[in-house]
XYZ file of C-alpha atoms in Angstrom:
689
model
C -14.275 -22.233 -6.235
C -10.627 -23.720 -5.827
C -6.994 -22.919 -7.417
C -7.180 -23.251 -11.309
C -4.146 -23.206 -14.161
C -4.212 -20.552 -16.087
C -1.508 -21.927 -18.395
C -2.190 -20.892 -21.996
C 0.307 -22.468 -24.912
C -0.608 -19.437 -26.992
C 0.367 -16.977 -23.792
C 3.776 -19.057 -23.574
C 4.322 -19.017 -27.132
C 3.861 -15.316 -27.284
C 6.178 -14.703 -24.250
C 9.193 -16.510 -25.954
C 8.639 -15.030 -29.266
C 9.031 -11.725 -28.025
C 12.626 -12.626 -26.858
C 13.891 -14.203 -29.975
C 15.942 -17.188 -30.550
C 18.229 -17.234 -27.405
C 17.536 -20.747 -25.880
C 18.447 -19.153 -22.519
C 16.211 -15.811 -22.860
C 13.191 -18.071 -24.136
C 13.645 -20.233 -21.075
C 13.761 -17.185 -18.683
C 10.840 -15.462 -20.756
C 8.503 -18.749 -19.327
C 9.883 -18.324 -16.015
C 8.476 -14.627 -16.235
C 5.079 -15.832 -17.619
C 4.525 -18.760 -15.150
C 5.540 -16.469 -12.208
C 3.452 -13.584 -13.407
C 0.457 -16.594 -13.338
C 1.351 -17.357 -9.787
C 1.601 -13.782 -8.429
C -2.025 -13.061 -10.409
C -3.555 -15.369 -7.830
C -3.723 -14.066 -4.345
C -4.507 -17.195 -2.810
C -1.181 -18.587 -4.059
C 1.181 -15.799 -2.857
C 0.991 -12.013 -2.569
C 3.181 -9.079 -1.716
C 6.486 -10.041 -2.343
C 6.030 -13.480 -0.645
C 7.245 -16.502 -2.565
C 9.959 -16.991 -5.423
C 10.622 -18.541 -8.593
C 13.961 -18.986 -10.323
C 15.319 -21.019 -13.681
C 18.615 -22.489 -14.170
C 20.035 -21.571 -17.722
C 23.382 -22.013 -19.664
C 25.011 -18.641 -20.679
C 28.455 -17.394 -21.849
C 30.402 -15.314 -19.608
C 32.910 -12.161 -20.903
C 35.408 -14.897 -21.792
C 32.962 -16.597 -24.100
C 32.799 -19.529 -21.696
C 29.627 -21.485 -21.247
C 28.467 -21.350 -17.513
C 25.575 -22.153 -15.356
C 23.398 -19.300 -14.309
C 20.195 -19.374 -11.929
C 17.860 -16.412 -12.373
C 15.935 -16.319 -9.215
C 13.479 -13.554 -8.124
C 15.211 -10.355 -6.910
C 14.534 -8.309 -3.855
C 11.696 -5.652 -4.199
C 9.952 -7.522 -6.995
C 6.411 -9.229 -7.115
C 5.581 -11.926 -8.986
C 2.393 -10.596 -10.682
C 4.389 -7.780 -12.249
C 7.652 -9.438 -12.609
C 10.217 -8.655 -15.668
C 13.291 -10.254 -16.774
C 15.051 -7.652 -14.965
C 13.475 -8.748 -11.517
C 15.239 -11.963 -12.182
C 18.859 -11.648 -11.704
C 21.306 -13.842 -13.150
C 24.010 -15.839 -10.638
C 26.705 -17.925 -11.284
C 25.611 -21.226 -9.873
C 28.727 -23.109 -9.211
C 29.882 -20.633 -6.497
C 26.691 -21.009 -4.866
C 27.246 -25.082 -4.876
C 30.704 -24.073 -3.167
C 28.861 -22.890 -0.397
C 27.046 -25.913 0.778
C 30.538 -27.213 1.932
C 30.119 -24.659 4.626
C 29.005 -25.086 8.255
C 27.891 -21.459 8.879
C 27.073 -18.781 6.966
C 25.784 -15.243 8.123
C 22.795 -13.423 6.443
C 25.254 -10.762 5.560
C 27.948 -12.953 3.884
C 25.307 -14.745 2.315
C 23.876 -11.713 0.641
C 27.549 -10.576 -0.086
C 28.331 -13.956 -2.004
C 25.083 -13.930 -3.790
C 26.060 -10.279 -5.108
C 29.334 -10.799 -5.819
C 28.348 -13.625 -8.444
C 25.846 -11.378 -10.242
C 25.981 -11.543 -14.113
C 25.015 -7.841 -14.012
C 26.275 -5.749 -10.832
C 23.299 -3.302 -11.287
C 20.672 -6.325 -10.832
C 18.618 -6.344 -7.396
C 19.784 -8.516 -4.485
C 18.680 -12.129 -5.454
C 16.230 -13.636 -2.870
C 17.313 -14.634 0.677
C 16.062 -18.039 -0.658
C 18.281 -18.203 -3.724
C 20.726 -20.943 -2.352
C 17.436 -23.353 -1.816
C 16.734 -22.958 -5.248
C 20.420 -23.389 -6.086
C 20.690 -26.616 -4.479
C 17.519 -28.206 -6.007
C 18.494 -30.210 -9.153
C 15.652 -29.217 -11.291
C 15.534 -26.356 -14.174
C 12.724 -24.971 -12.773
C 11.589 -24.286 -9.028
C 8.546 -22.573 -7.753
C 8.052 -21.373 -3.831
C 4.579 -20.251 -3.108
C 2.509 -19.780 0.006
C -1.076 -21.199 -1.018
C -3.484 -20.475 1.423
C -4.422 -24.064 1.525
C -0.645 -25.341 1.741
C 0.103 -22.622 4.694
C -2.999 -24.070 6.726
C -1.570 -27.623 6.440
C 1.820 -26.552 7.218
C 0.464 -25.015 10.527
C -1.451 -28.198 11.467
C -0.878 -29.830 14.657
C 0.265 -33.200 12.978
C 1.476 -31.926 9.228
C 3.143 -35.049 8.598
C -0.130 -37.516 8.612
C -2.052 -35.151 6.739
C 0.636 -34.891 4.319
C 1.072 -38.720 4.237
C -2.655 -38.978 3.912
C -2.767 -36.685 0.793
C 0.494 -37.170 -0.974
C 1.841 -40.545 0.158
C 5.771 -40.178 -0.113
C 5.207 -37.468 -3.077
C 5.703 -34.220 -0.661
C 8.804 -34.370 1.425
C 8.707 -32.421 4.982
C 11.275 -29.937 5.803
C 11.281 -28.726 9.791
C 10.599 -25.228 10.368
C 14.260 -22.703 9.913
C 14.205 -19.087 9.169
C 15.017 -18.519 5.519
C 18.867 -18.141 4.671
C 21.601 -20.659 4.582
C 20.638 -23.203 7.035
C 17.229 -23.564 5.566
C 18.895 -24.379 2.246
C 21.270 -26.874 3.395
C 18.475 -28.606 5.211
C 15.911 -28.462 2.427
C 18.639 -29.929 0.098
C 19.352 -32.692 2.436
C 15.943 -33.489 2.929
C 15.255 -33.633 -1.069
C 18.838 -35.889 -1.171
C 17.175 -37.844 0.835
C 13.684 -38.159 -0.963
C 14.903 -37.720 -4.686
C 11.741 -38.819 -5.886
C 9.898 -36.256 -4.332
C 7.428 -33.810 -6.375
C 7.762 -30.872 -3.866
C 8.375 -30.017 -0.442
C 6.384 -28.656 2.293
C 8.456 -26.350 4.637
C 6.740 -26.540 7.786
C 5.028 -23.387 9.407
C 6.131 -21.600 5.982
C 4.969 -22.716 2.333
C 5.712 -24.944 -0.493
C 8.036 -25.850 -3.044
C 7.432 -27.508 -6.643
C 9.697 -28.315 -9.165
C 10.222 -29.424 -13.104
C 12.068 -29.534 -16.048
C 9.691 -27.053 -17.663
C 8.003 -24.216 -16.641
C 4.644 -25.585 -17.722
C 5.688 -28.542 -15.545
C 6.563 -26.696 -12.464
C 3.747 -24.333 -12.689
C 1.204 -27.395 -12.976
C 2.503 -28.877 -9.907
C 1.947 -25.992 -7.775
C -1.795 -26.259 -9.119
C -2.410 -29.839 -8.937
C -0.693 -30.009 -5.381
C -2.657 -27.055 -4.152
C -6.094 -28.663 -5.651
C -5.344 -31.808 -3.586
C -4.904 -29.900 -0.434
C -8.090 -28.112 -1.034
C -10.027 -31.362 -1.840
C -8.507 -32.908 1.219
C -10.309 -29.967 3.070
C -13.283 -30.196 1.308
C -13.968 -34.065 1.782
C -13.853 -32.884 5.789
C -16.825 -30.339 4.979
C -14.871 -27.300 4.925
C -15.544 -24.948 2.479
C -12.625 -24.011 0.026
C -13.760 -20.166 -0.867
C -11.700 -17.550 -2.305
C -10.096 -14.774 0.120
C -10.785 -11.681 -1.411
C -14.482 -10.274 -2.312
C -13.617 -6.537 -3.187
C -16.544 -5.363 -1.668
C -16.467 -1.475 -0.804
C -16.641 -0.996 2.662
C -19.662 0.795 4.286
C -19.168 3.685 6.654
C -21.628 5.604 8.413
C -21.118 8.485 10.079
C -20.520 7.256 13.658
C -18.166 4.821 12.066
C -16.250 7.484 10.218
C -15.801 9.176 13.675
C -14.495 6.193 15.066
C -11.909 5.561 12.385
C -10.579 9.063 12.932
C -10.499 8.625 16.449
C -8.569 5.626 16.073
C -6.061 7.011 13.688
C -5.669 9.957 16.262
C -5.116 7.356 18.878
C -2.744 5.316 17.244
C -0.375 8.317 16.175
C -0.568 9.484 19.656
C 0.889 6.134 20.727
C 3.560 6.424 17.929
C 4.653 9.700 19.625
C 5.305 8.367 23.075
C 7.408 5.773 21.323
C 9.150 8.028 19.096
C 9.574 10.822 21.740
C 8.140 13.474 19.439
C 5.044 15.321 19.348
C 4.197 15.261 15.620
C 4.646 11.446 14.836
C 2.728 10.976 11.189
C -0.916 9.391 11.527
C -1.046 6.110 9.722
C -3.590 5.241 6.865
C -6.192 2.458 7.287
C -7.154 0.045 4.773
C -11.062 -1.112 5.776
C -12.332 -4.559 4.617
C -15.918 -6.023 5.168
C -17.538 -9.097 3.587
C -19.721 -11.592 5.115
C -16.843 -13.799 5.405
C -15.094 -11.475 7.499
C -18.263 -10.611 9.750
C -18.506 -14.418 10.230
C -15.140 -14.998 11.297
C -15.043 -12.066 13.588
C -18.285 -13.235 15.459
C -16.527 -16.416 16.636
C -16.315 -17.337 20.032
C -12.790 -18.073 20.115
C -11.976 -14.859 18.534
C -9.539 -13.531 21.352
C -7.657 -17.192 21.338
C -7.083 -17.205 17.619
C -5.956 -13.461 17.724
C -3.200 -14.795 19.664
C -1.984 -17.812 18.102
C 0.509 -15.617 15.461
C 1.254 -15.554 11.768
C 0.293 -17.762 8.935
C 3.624 -17.682 7.247
C 6.867 -16.318 8.799
C 7.384 -13.264 6.336
C 3.881 -11.812 7.421
C 5.100 -10.536 10.505
C 7.133 -7.882 8.955
C 3.805 -6.532 7.342
C 1.393 -7.409 10.105
C 3.049 -7.841 13.335
C 2.443 -10.946 15.211
C -0.946 -10.522 16.617
C -3.691 -8.282 15.428
C -5.406 -5.675 18.125
C -9.026 -7.118 18.894
C -11.882 -4.568 19.197
C -15.187 -4.884 20.057
C -17.278 -2.695 17.687
C -20.169 -1.745 19.784
C -18.038 -1.049 22.870
C -15.593 1.183 21.124
C -18.450 3.095 19.482
C -19.867 3.847 22.936
C -16.705 4.613 23.983
C -13.688 5.944 21.996
C -11.577 5.957 25.229
C -11.518 2.088 24.825
C -9.374 2.252 21.939
C -6.700 4.333 23.839
C -6.444 1.748 26.640
C -6.547 -1.193 24.215
C -3.501 0.294 22.375
C -1.822 0.893 25.784
C -2.377 -2.873 26.600
C -1.199 -3.949 23.024
C 1.979 -1.621 23.660
C 2.944 -3.199 26.953
C 2.018 -6.755 25.695
C 4.666 -5.768 22.728
C 7.395 -4.203 24.818
C 7.148 -7.689 26.955
C 7.679 -9.453 24.074
C 10.613 -7.511 22.994
C 12.069 -7.354 26.125
C 12.078 -11.174 26.827
C 13.486 -11.746 23.332
C 15.855 -9.211 22.228
C 19.004 -10.283 25.210
C 19.368 -13.222 22.858
C 21.142 -10.548 20.625
C 23.098 -8.810 23.408
C 21.330 -5.410 22.727
C 21.852 -5.263 18.926
C 17.987 -5.156 18.177
C 16.266 -1.791 17.805
C 12.617 -1.920 18.951
C 10.213 -1.234 16.435
C 6.872 0.492 16.924
C 4.821 -1.404 19.411
C 1.652 -0.814 17.808
C -0.597 -3.210 15.584
C -0.502 -3.267 11.923
C -3.543 -5.127 11.720
C -7.216 -4.266 13.765
C -9.919 -6.838 14.105
C -12.608 -4.603 14.738
C -15.486 -7.235 15.470
C -17.794 -7.816 13.941
C -17.182 -4.809 11.485
C -14.124 -5.727 9.687
C -10.519 -5.706 9.403
C -8.372 -2.689 9.492
C -4.759 -2.677 7.793
C -2.534 0.150 9.044
C 0.586 1.440 7.477
C 2.431 4.625 6.694
C 0.722 4.715 3.292
C -2.012 3.413 1.739
C -0.234 0.879 -0.176
C 1.715 -0.719 3.569
C -1.940 -0.415 4.849
C -3.302 -2.658 1.890
C -0.724 -5.111 2.073
C -1.317 -5.498 5.692
C -5.072 -5.951 5.177
C -4.472 -8.191 2.647
C -2.342 -10.616 4.297
C -4.948 -10.150 7.398
C -7.759 -11.643 5.257
C -5.791 -14.586 4.072
C -4.958 -15.078 7.944
C -8.552 -15.479 8.250
C -8.994 -18.179 5.818
C -6.038 -20.026 6.693
C -7.194 -19.937 10.589
C -10.605 -21.367 9.217
C -9.253 -24.314 7.249
C -6.703 -25.065 10.320
C -8.844 -25.190 13.079
C -11.561 -27.151 11.170
C -9.126 -29.717 10.261
C -7.238 -29.970 13.983
C -5.783 -26.599 14.665
C -3.892 -23.695 13.963
C -0.688 -23.794 15.251
C 2.010 -21.499 13.688
C 5.615 -20.941 14.738
C 6.261 -19.756 18.205
C 7.321 -16.405 19.706
C 11.403 -16.585 19.413
C 11.117 -17.875 15.641
C 8.577 -14.899 14.987
C 10.908 -12.686 16.923
C 13.925 -14.043 14.726
C 12.132 -12.866 11.436
C 10.380 -9.636 12.585
C 14.265 -8.608 13.903
C 16.186 -10.238 11.182
C 19.428 -8.400 10.572
C 18.686 -8.272 6.957
C 15.524 -6.116 8.007
C 17.064 -4.288 11.008
C 19.953 -2.995 8.585
C 17.252 -1.167 6.565
C 15.956 1.026 9.799
C 16.828 5.019 9.405
C 18.413 4.336 5.956
C 15.569 5.895 3.541
C 13.853 9.098 4.660
C 10.375 9.169 3.962
C 8.779 11.814 1.473
C 7.230 15.010 3.578
C 3.734 14.008 3.296
C 3.602 10.098 3.980
C 0.994 9.146 5.985
C -1.191 12.575 5.134
C -4.409 12.432 3.115
C -5.305 14.976 0.872
C -8.625 15.725 -0.104
C -9.330 17.798 -3.141
C -12.164 19.228 -4.504
C -12.368 19.902 -8.204
C -10.059 17.084 -8.342
C -10.411 16.388 -12.104
C -9.828 20.137 -13.256
C -6.567 21.522 -14.320
C -5.587 22.924 -11.073
C -6.981 20.404 -8.695
C -5.609 17.343 -11.020
C -2.005 19.441 -10.793
C -2.174 19.890 -7.204
C -3.031 16.191 -6.320
C -0.376 14.955 -8.368
C 2.060 17.294 -6.640
C 1.092 16.130 -3.393
C 0.952 12.622 -4.553
C 4.644 12.986 -5.806
C 5.508 13.849 -2.086
C 3.951 10.706 -0.785
C 0.688 11.708 0.410
C -2.482 9.597 -0.278
C -5.208 11.595 -2.404
C -8.950 11.765 -2.476
C -10.340 13.285 -5.471
C -13.887 14.886 -5.364
C -15.450 16.235 -8.481
C -18.536 16.143 -9.940
C -18.476 13.913 -13.595
C -17.397 10.485 -12.929
C -15.841 9.814 -16.156
C -13.403 12.755 -15.847
C -12.657 12.003 -12.414
C -11.679 8.311 -13.127
C -9.475 9.228 -15.950
C -7.814 11.707 -13.413
C -7.505 8.930 -10.865
C -5.898 6.667 -13.266
C -3.213 9.037 -13.598
C -2.726 8.704 -9.920
C -3.022 5.153 -9.302
C -4.592 2.542 -7.384
C -3.268 3.926 -3.909
C -5.452 7.075 -4.268
C -9.348 7.601 -4.409
C -12.175 9.222 -5.966
C -15.761 10.174 -5.211
C -18.127 12.081 -8.033
C -20.741 14.498 -6.483
C -22.068 17.778 -6.955
C -20.274 19.673 -3.718
C -23.286 22.367 -3.834
C -25.672 19.664 -3.175
C -27.186 19.263 0.504
C -24.603 17.077 2.358
C -22.373 16.871 -0.227
C -19.272 17.311 1.919
C -20.314 14.998 4.285
C -20.782 12.378 2.034
C -17.297 13.212 0.383
C -15.693 13.043 3.784
C -17.517 9.466 4.657
C -15.874 8.237 1.139
C -12.377 9.675 2.152
C -12.616 7.805 5.692
C -13.898 4.456 4.221
C -10.772 4.390 1.965
C -8.334 5.979 4.258
C -9.516 5.958 7.736
C -9.106 9.936 7.841
C -8.258 13.406 6.186
C -5.120 15.676 7.156
C -5.542 18.385 4.467
C -8.280 19.870 2.820
C -7.537 21.765 -0.936
C -10.924 23.510 -1.393
C -10.224 24.179 -5.090
C -13.576 23.731 -7.085
C -14.875 26.868 -8.613
C -16.573 28.216 -11.784
C -16.993 31.792 -13.011
C -20.354 33.138 -14.333
C -20.024 36.322 -15.947
C -22.108 39.297 -16.699
C -22.098 42.929 -15.423
C -23.780 43.153 -12.044
C -26.478 45.521 -13.440
C -27.774 42.800 -15.911
C -26.909 39.417 -13.781
C -29.899 37.357 -12.839
C -29.789 37.250 -9.011
C -30.244 33.408 -9.389
C -26.665 33.481 -11.457
C -25.086 35.027 -8.344
C -26.807 32.646 -5.775
C -25.480 29.854 -8.090
C -21.895 31.289 -7.803
C -22.222 31.803 -4.228
C -23.148 28.234 -3.736
C -20.293 26.802 -5.395
C -17.476 29.570 -4.957
C -18.341 30.132 -1.183
C -21.127 28.126 0.380
C -19.402 24.805 -0.644
C -15.974 25.843 0.489
C -17.645 26.711 3.637
C -19.153 23.357 4.192
C -16.166 21.169 3.511
C -14.165 23.634 5.813
C -16.725 22.535 8.481
C -17.136 19.029 7.625
C -13.036 18.594 7.293
C -12.430 20.384 10.494
C -14.994 17.995 12.406
C -12.686 15.293 11.531
C -9.449 17.097 12.576
C -10.984 17.393 15.880
C -11.882 13.848 16.348
C -8.392 13.091 15.166
C -6.807 15.254 17.541
C -3.940 15.928 15.531
C -4.558 19.265 13.814
C -4.845 19.580 10.196
C -4.830 21.981 7.270
C -7.696 23.716 4.963
C -6.090 25.223 1.581
C -8.510 27.542 -0.469
C -8.223 28.539 -4.060
C -9.250 32.046 -3.599
C -8.205 33.699 -7.017
C -7.302 37.292 -7.629
C -10.680 38.473 -8.361
C -11.084 38.300 -4.479
C -8.951 41.449 -4.541
C -8.807 42.718 -7.971
C -12.125 42.834 -9.841
C -12.544 42.251 -13.450
C -15.079 43.596 -15.757
C -18.519 41.549 -15.810
C -17.039 39.022 -13.205
C -18.724 40.335 -10.274
C -20.642 37.092 -9.791
C -17.416 35.206 -9.416
C -15.047 37.930 -7.407
C -17.807 38.520 -4.836
C -18.124 35.361 -3.220
C -14.081 34.768 -3.972
C -13.784 37.835 -1.824
C -16.041 36.451 0.835
C -13.845 33.030 0.810
C -11.052 35.225 1.345
C -12.667 36.482 4.398
C -13.591 33.043 5.236
C -10.031 32.193 5.235
C -8.543 34.514 7.709
C -11.849 33.896 9.887
C -11.050 30.167 9.956
C -7.471 30.933 10.550
C -8.328 32.986 13.702
C -11.102 30.751 15.030
C -9.311 27.283 14.352
C -5.508 27.999 15.443
C -5.788 26.861 19.027
C -6.793 23.668 17.382
C -3.316 23.585 15.277
C -5.536 23.868 12.380
C -3.755 25.935 9.653
C -6.070 27.534 7.126
C -4.155 29.266 4.049
C -4.848 30.190 0.227
C -3.313 30.682 -2.973
C -4.666 33.286 -5.328
C -3.841 32.535 -8.981
C -4.519 34.380 -12.301
C -5.151 33.472 -15.959
C -4.701 29.552 -15.866
C -5.485 27.190 -18.658
C -8.490 25.398 -16.817
C -12.411 25.092 -16.890
C -12.551 28.903 -16.189
C -10.155 29.854 -18.764
C -10.930 27.439 -21.870
C -9.400 27.754 -25.383
C -12.340 30.187 -26.700
C -12.064 32.554 -23.863
C -8.355 32.802 -24.180
C -8.639 33.469 -27.994
C -11.540 35.915 -27.711
C -9.423 37.731 -24.835
C -6.289 37.685 -26.783
C -8.023 39.039 -29.985
C -9.419 41.525 -28.090
C -6.338 43.058 -27.142
C -4.858 42.737 -30.585
C -2.111 39.870 -29.157
C -1.370 36.564 -29.634
C -2.648 33.997 -27.097
C 1.004 33.091 -25.822
C 1.633 36.786 -25.243
C -1.751 37.301 -23.657
C -1.106 34.327 -21.342
C 2.380 35.631 -20.368
C 0.801 39.219 -19.565
C 2.510 39.418 -16.393
C 5.888 41.313 -14.746
C 7.673 37.865 -15.502
C 6.463 37.742 -18.791
C 6.034 33.871 -18.620
C 2.545 31.789 -18.503
C 1.625 30.608 -15.377
C 0.409 26.999 -15.313
C -1.431 24.746 -13.221
C 1.690 23.017 -11.791
C 2.797 26.569 -10.610
C -0.545 26.775 -8.289
C 0.037 23.162 -7.252
C 3.792 24.056 -5.909
C 2.177 26.900 -3.862
C -0.532 24.826 -2.289
C 2.315 22.221 -1.346
C 4.818 24.975 -0.168
C 1.949 26.477 2.119
C 1.458 22.850 3.416
C 4.959 22.443 4.185
C 5.094 25.753 6.033
C 4.780 24.697 9.580
C 4.265 28.078 11.340
C 2.103 29.614 8.607
C -1.853 30.591 8.599
C -4.033 33.228 7.517
C -1.623 33.700 4.597
C -2.724 33.687 1.146
C 0.289 33.185 -1.717
C -0.034 34.871 -5.005
C 0.646 32.969 -8.080
C 0.136 35.243 -11.133
C 3.861 36.062 -12.430
C 3.554 39.470 -11.118
C 0.221 41.346 -11.308
C 0.827 44.788 -9.626
C -3.111 45.586 -9.676
C -4.116 42.292 -7.769
C -0.933 42.239 -5.485
C -1.648 41.614 -1.485
C 1.543 43.527 -0.914
C-alpha cells in the first residue's frame, strides 16, 4: 500500500472553527492540521525532519498590517505540532537578506530571532529563508521514502523528467541554510510554473495557495514516484511493521554484551571509567531479515545516509555484525567496535582540518547496528534516541531497496556528511545541557503497578531512567505504563512462577537491551498467628516475599556480569524484618530472610561492582494496607485514620513517594552497599540504629 491522502473537510473545518473568526488564526489552524497529517505518516517525514509554513498578515504593535511567515520551530515534530510550534517571523526583513552574498548560520539564526513576533517562541527552522523566498502561501517540505530514493539515484534528473516532465525543478545539494535558500529561490524563479522542487540527496518541496492544495500536492507527487517504482516491478511497502522483537536467552546475553562493549569503548573516548551504557531498540520483521540477508550488505552499509539530517541521529554508517558469528564469540563485537572507531577517527581526522581545529569529535561509535540477519538495533543515550535511530535505520533499508532496484543508491559524500554531522549549530549544543543522573539506566521494578512500585518507577523516570514494570495483572499494569509513557515497558507475569525472573529479564532485554538496576519490590502479607497459620500460607509467603526476590536477584546479577559494568539491586524489605507485628509472622519471616539475603549478596557481589541495598518502610497506603485495614486498625486504637497513618515520631504520614525517594537516593549513593534505609517517619521499635 502506498501513500494516501488523509484530508477531511470536516476535520479541517473543526480546526478552523476552534480558533474563532480571525483570518490569520484560521489559516494557521489549517497549517497545523495538514502538518499533523504529514507528520502522522512515517513514510513522509519523521522525528523532527521536514518543515511546513504559511504566510499570513497580522497587525503589529503599531496597528500596521504586516506580512508574517509562520514556520515550524526547532524542537517540534510535525505529528504533534501546535500553533506555538509555528513561530511568526516578520517576512520583509527576511526578503532583505536575499541581497547578501554570504550569511553565517549564526547570523541567520540571530536575524530570524530578531524578527520574531513573540520573543519567547522557539527558533524558526534553519530552512525558514527557503520558505520565505518561495512566493506561495503554504509550503511543505517532506522526506518521503520514495522521493528520497529518487533524490539519491545516479541520474535523478532523467527520472524526474520521466515522471513529472517540467513540473518538478531540481535543486543541487547544498547544506540547509542561507545559500540553499538563495539557490532554491533562484531555481524556482527560473521555473515559476513548477509544482514542486526536488532537493538532490535531500527531499521534496511543494506549495500552493491553500493548505489543502499544498498537502494534496505532497500526496500526488509521492504517489507518482511510488507508481514509477512499481512500474519497474519494485514493491512499494510500508516501512514499519510494529512487530515485537523475539529474544532468546542467548540473544539476550548477546545484547547485554553489546551494550557493555559499546560503553567500554565510550569510556576510552571520554577518558572516564564510568561512561554510561546505551539503550538499545531492536527491530525485527520479514522485510528486515530479507534485507540483512543481501549479498551486497557490507557494500550498502558504506554508502551513507538517505538524507543529510539523518546523520545527526544515525552516524554516517551502521556497524555490520554477523549474528551467528558474534553469538559464538562475543569478543568479535569488541573487535568490530574497535575497527569502527578507528575508521570514524580517520574520517574525522581527514575532514576536520578544513575547520581549523574548531570541531570537537563526537563519540566514534555506531548509533545503528545491522545484526544480520537477526535485525536492526538502534543505539541511544535513552530509549527515545534509540527508537529514533532505529526508525531512521528502518526507513534507510526501504530507500536503499528502492534505489538499488532502480539504478543505484548514491547519497552525499563524506565531506558533505561531515559538514552536516559537525554543523556549527549542532556543535554549539555540546556540553550545554547536563543530562539527568539516570539517563541511559534501565530500571526493572517488580510490583510495578502497585502504589510503591509505580511511585518508584515514576521517580526513576523523572531522573531520566527507562523503566520496565513487572506485575501480575495486565490491565493494572497497562494503566500504570500509560502514566510513564511510550519510552518505558511492561510485562505481565506471576513472579512466583518457575522461570518468571528469566522471562521478565528477556522482556526487558527485548525492550531496552539490558538492565542496570533491579528494584525488587513486589510483596504481599498473609496474616494470622503462627500457631494457627496453615503451612501452605507460610510457603506461599516465602515464595513471593523471599524466593521471588532471590530469583530476580540471581537473574539480574547474571546480566550485570555479561554487561561487565556492575549494577544495583534494591530490595523492599519492610520494618517487619526487624520489628515483628502481631499476626504478621507469615510476612515478617520471609522479609527477615530477604534482609539477610541483602547483606549476603552485598558481600558476594561487591567485587563485581554490584551494590545491594534496601528500604525498610512502614505504614504505607498500598495493597498491604488497604482502606479496610487502615479503618480497622484506626478503630481498634480509637483514633482517626489520619492520626493512625501519622503514628510516628514526625507525626506525618509516610507516602509511597517517600519510599520511592529512598530507592532513588540509594541508587545515587555510589559508595554504599549492604545498607538498609528506614522510611517510617520515626519508629523506635523498628529502628536499625
